[in-house]
XYZ file of C-alpha atoms in Angstrom:
219
model
C -34.919 13.442 2.373
C -31.658 12.340 0.636
C -29.797 15.075 -1.193
C -28.353 13.574 -4.400
C -26.183 16.574 -5.252
C -24.674 16.673 -1.770
C -24.229 12.888 -1.834
C -22.329 12.998 -5.135
C -20.121 15.835 -3.891
C -19.235 13.816 -0.789
C -18.478 10.736 -2.900
C -16.155 12.887 -5.006
C -14.407 14.051 -1.846
C -13.927 10.422 -0.775
C -12.359 9.653 -4.154
C -9.992 12.615 -3.890
C -8.935 11.647 -0.371
C -8.238 8.060 -1.409
C -6.182 9.264 -4.374
C -4.185 11.494 -1.998
C -3.639 8.578 0.372
C -2.339 6.520 -2.554
C 0.102 9.278 -3.530
C 1.307 9.509 0.064
C 1.901 5.751 0.315
C 3.883 5.751 -2.933
C 6.050 8.637 -1.736
C 6.602 7.004 1.664
C 7.598 3.667 0.134
C 9.952 5.214 -2.414
C 11.643 7.377 0.213
C 11.880 4.500 2.696
C 13.600 2.240 0.159
C 15.843 5.105 -0.948
C 16.813 5.768 2.668
C 17.787 2.110 3.036
C 19.824 2.051 -0.171
C 21.696 5.240 0.730
C 21.817 4.740 4.508
C 20.037 8.107 4.736
C 18.814 8.382 8.318
C 17.320 11.856 7.833
C 15.176 10.683 4.938
C 13.989 7.730 7.021
C 13.065 10.106 9.846
C 11.082 12.228 7.371
C 9.017 9.170 6.406
C 8.317 8.535 10.092
C 7.422 12.161 10.780
C 4.942 12.380 7.883
C 3.022 9.211 8.715
C 0.369 11.162 10.650
C -1.016 12.545 7.374
C -2.329 9.129 6.342
C -4.096 8.682 9.665
C -5.753 12.079 9.316
C -7.009 11.278 5.821
C -8.339 7.894 6.908
C -10.215 9.510 9.796
C -11.731 12.083 7.436
C -12.893 9.315 5.090
C -14.507 7.487 8.004
C -16.265 10.693 9.101
C -17.604 11.513 5.622
C -18.710 7.963 4.894
C -20.396 7.503 8.268
C -22.267 10.778 7.842
C -23.452 9.717 4.381
C -24.756 6.393 5.667
C -26.639 8.075 8.494
C -28.088 11.008 6.542
C -28.509 9.593 3.020
C -29.282 5.933 3.769
C -27.682 4.757 0.513
C -28.497 1.376 -1.019
C -27.059 -0.955 -3.671
C -23.992 0.417 -5.470
C -24.059 3.749 -3.615
C -23.700 1.860 -0.346
C -20.927 -0.294 -1.832
C -19.062 2.875 -2.819
C -18.917 3.951 0.823
C -18.070 0.494 2.145
C -15.302 0.177 -0.451
C -13.951 3.615 0.484
C -13.686 2.446 4.105
C -11.902 -0.753 3.051
C -9.492 0.955 0.668
C -8.585 3.630 3.219
C -7.857 0.885 5.752
C -5.604 -0.930 3.275
C -3.789 2.300 2.392
C -3.260 3.166 6.045
C -1.764 -0.283 6.639
C 0.455 0.134 3.574
C 1.700 3.386 5.050
C 2.517 1.596 8.305
C 4.533 -0.983 6.364
C 6.432 1.742 4.476
C 7.122 3.227 7.897
C 8.515 -0.143 9.001
C 10.922 -0.081 6.037
C 12.132 3.371 7.112
C 12.612 2.088 10.653
C 14.943 -0.607 9.309
C 17.180 2.213 8.055
C 17.122 3.734 11.537
C 17.935 0.404 13.179
C 20.923 -0.136 10.882
C 22.320 3.206 12.135
C 24.389 3.853 9.016
C 26.212 0.503 9.054
C 27.362 -0.940 5.737
C 25.002 -3.388 4.069
C 26.300 -6.951 3.757
C 25.607 -6.826 0.021
C 24.121 -4.350 -2.466
C 20.333 -4.313 -2.476
C 18.875 -5.715 -5.673
C 15.572 -7.485 -5.095
C 14.145 -4.910 -2.675
C 14.313 -1.970 -5.147
C 12.902 -4.227 -7.904
C 10.047 -5.296 -5.645
C 9.426 -1.683 -4.676
C 9.172 -0.553 -8.322
C 6.552 -3.198 -9.068
C 4.633 -2.390 -5.892
C 4.577 1.335 -6.709
C 3.018 0.473 -10.077
C 0.535 -1.811 -8.306
C -0.511 1.010 -5.985
C -0.960 3.410 -8.902
C -2.936 0.826 -10.862
C -5.116 -0.136 -7.910
C -6.075 3.479 -7.235
C -6.630 4.171 -10.937
C -8.788 1.043 -11.220
C -10.861 2.411 -8.322
C -11.223 5.891 -9.787
C -12.148 4.509 -13.230
C -14.007 1.434 -11.908
C -11.786 -0.585 -14.248
C -11.900 -4.298 -13.406
C -9.350 -5.226 -16.093
C -6.771 -2.999 -14.415
C -7.756 -4.469 -11.044
C -7.015 -7.974 -12.331
C -3.622 -6.764 -13.631
C -2.746 -5.795 -10.056
C -3.362 -9.381 -8.966
C -1.064 -10.642 -11.724
C 1.682 -8.197 -10.748
C 1.474 -9.478 -7.175
C 2.787 -12.819 -8.429
C 5.982 -11.071 -9.605
C 6.524 -9.592 -6.158
C 6.007 -12.968 -4.495
C 8.521 -14.526 -6.896
C 11.153 -11.858 -6.194
C 10.635 -12.169 -2.450
C 11.040 -15.955 -2.552
C 14.226 -15.566 -4.578
C 15.563 -12.994 -2.122
C 15.013 -15.355 0.806
C 16.870 -18.148 -0.971
C 19.741 -15.834 -1.893
C 20.078 -14.530 1.662
C 20.092 -18.088 2.991
C 22.885 -19.075 0.605
C 24.817 -15.898 1.372
C 24.750 -16.633 5.086
C 25.931 -20.203 4.511
C 28.817 -19.090 2.307
C 29.910 -15.922 4.097
C 28.765 -16.265 7.687
C 27.028 -12.938 7.259
C 25.751 -10.698 10.037
C 22.637 -12.481 11.331
C 20.765 -9.416 12.655
C 21.225 -7.504 9.395
C 20.093 -10.496 7.352
C 16.975 -10.612 9.499
C 16.317 -6.901 8.917
C 16.740 -7.222 5.154
C 14.454 -10.245 5.211
C 11.867 -8.228 7.141
C 12.137 -5.370 4.654
C 11.298 -7.723 1.814
C 8.387 -9.042 3.822
C 7.071 -5.516 4.482
C 7.123 -4.702 0.763
C 5.516 -8.026 -0.106
C 2.733 -7.224 2.348
C 2.209 -3.800 0.740
C 1.683 -5.652 -2.537
C -0.929 -7.838 -0.827
C -2.804 -4.739 0.348
C -2.688 -3.267 -3.169
C -4.260 -6.516 -4.349
C -6.909 -6.133 -1.636
C -7.760 -2.732 -3.126
C -8.080 -4.312 -6.561
C -10.450 -6.911 -5.097
C -12.514 -4.120 -3.574
C -12.783 -2.505 -7.005
C -14.134 -5.709 -8.532
C -16.604 -5.942 -5.641
C -17.667 -2.334 -6.207
C -18.376 -2.943 -9.891
C -19.834 -6.462 -9.770
C -21.111 -6.924 -6.220
C -18.918 -10.025 -5.885
C -15.505 -10.184 -4.228
C -12.905 -12.238 -6.118
C -9.696 -13.753 -4.765
C -6.911 -12.095 -6.731
C -4.315 -13.330 -4.225
C -4.875 -17.023 -4.828
């Protein structure tokens, strides 16, 4: 027979784990971008070394959720809560991988001078950090208005990324800049833009949790 008290306690644990995953992703992204700005190889290595924590938390979420489905046989919104926890943990784990990719760009540059000061990447990162915070808060509070704000903020990131690509293209034409480094900076922008997409996925999952319908906030 289902145990409601035990079920609610496990749901609370899922929420706490997802909040911790969100905090970890934010820290990893901020440190990865900082390592790139400051050519700080040790900080980049720290981001790489700590990535395992996200994987461990995702595995724990999968274990708890699977056990709940098997033992409690949840239906309706209770079942959606578990399905959404699986989806959000997957998005957060992927976001962590992308933050890791940013740190690896620092390692690949091996301390070489940047062709130009970074401007768009830190701006994108600041918006994305807010998107991650808002997406997790919208999940914890089941706040669909905040979830929709995340989708709106994603448009800002896309705009900055498009502008960065155009600026890099012009810079190469005018200065004959280092092709490999331009490619790495371009990739870094793409990694951060993809993190924003995953934050928007989380926001969509929140709307699905509350309403039972999944919107397209990335349109």
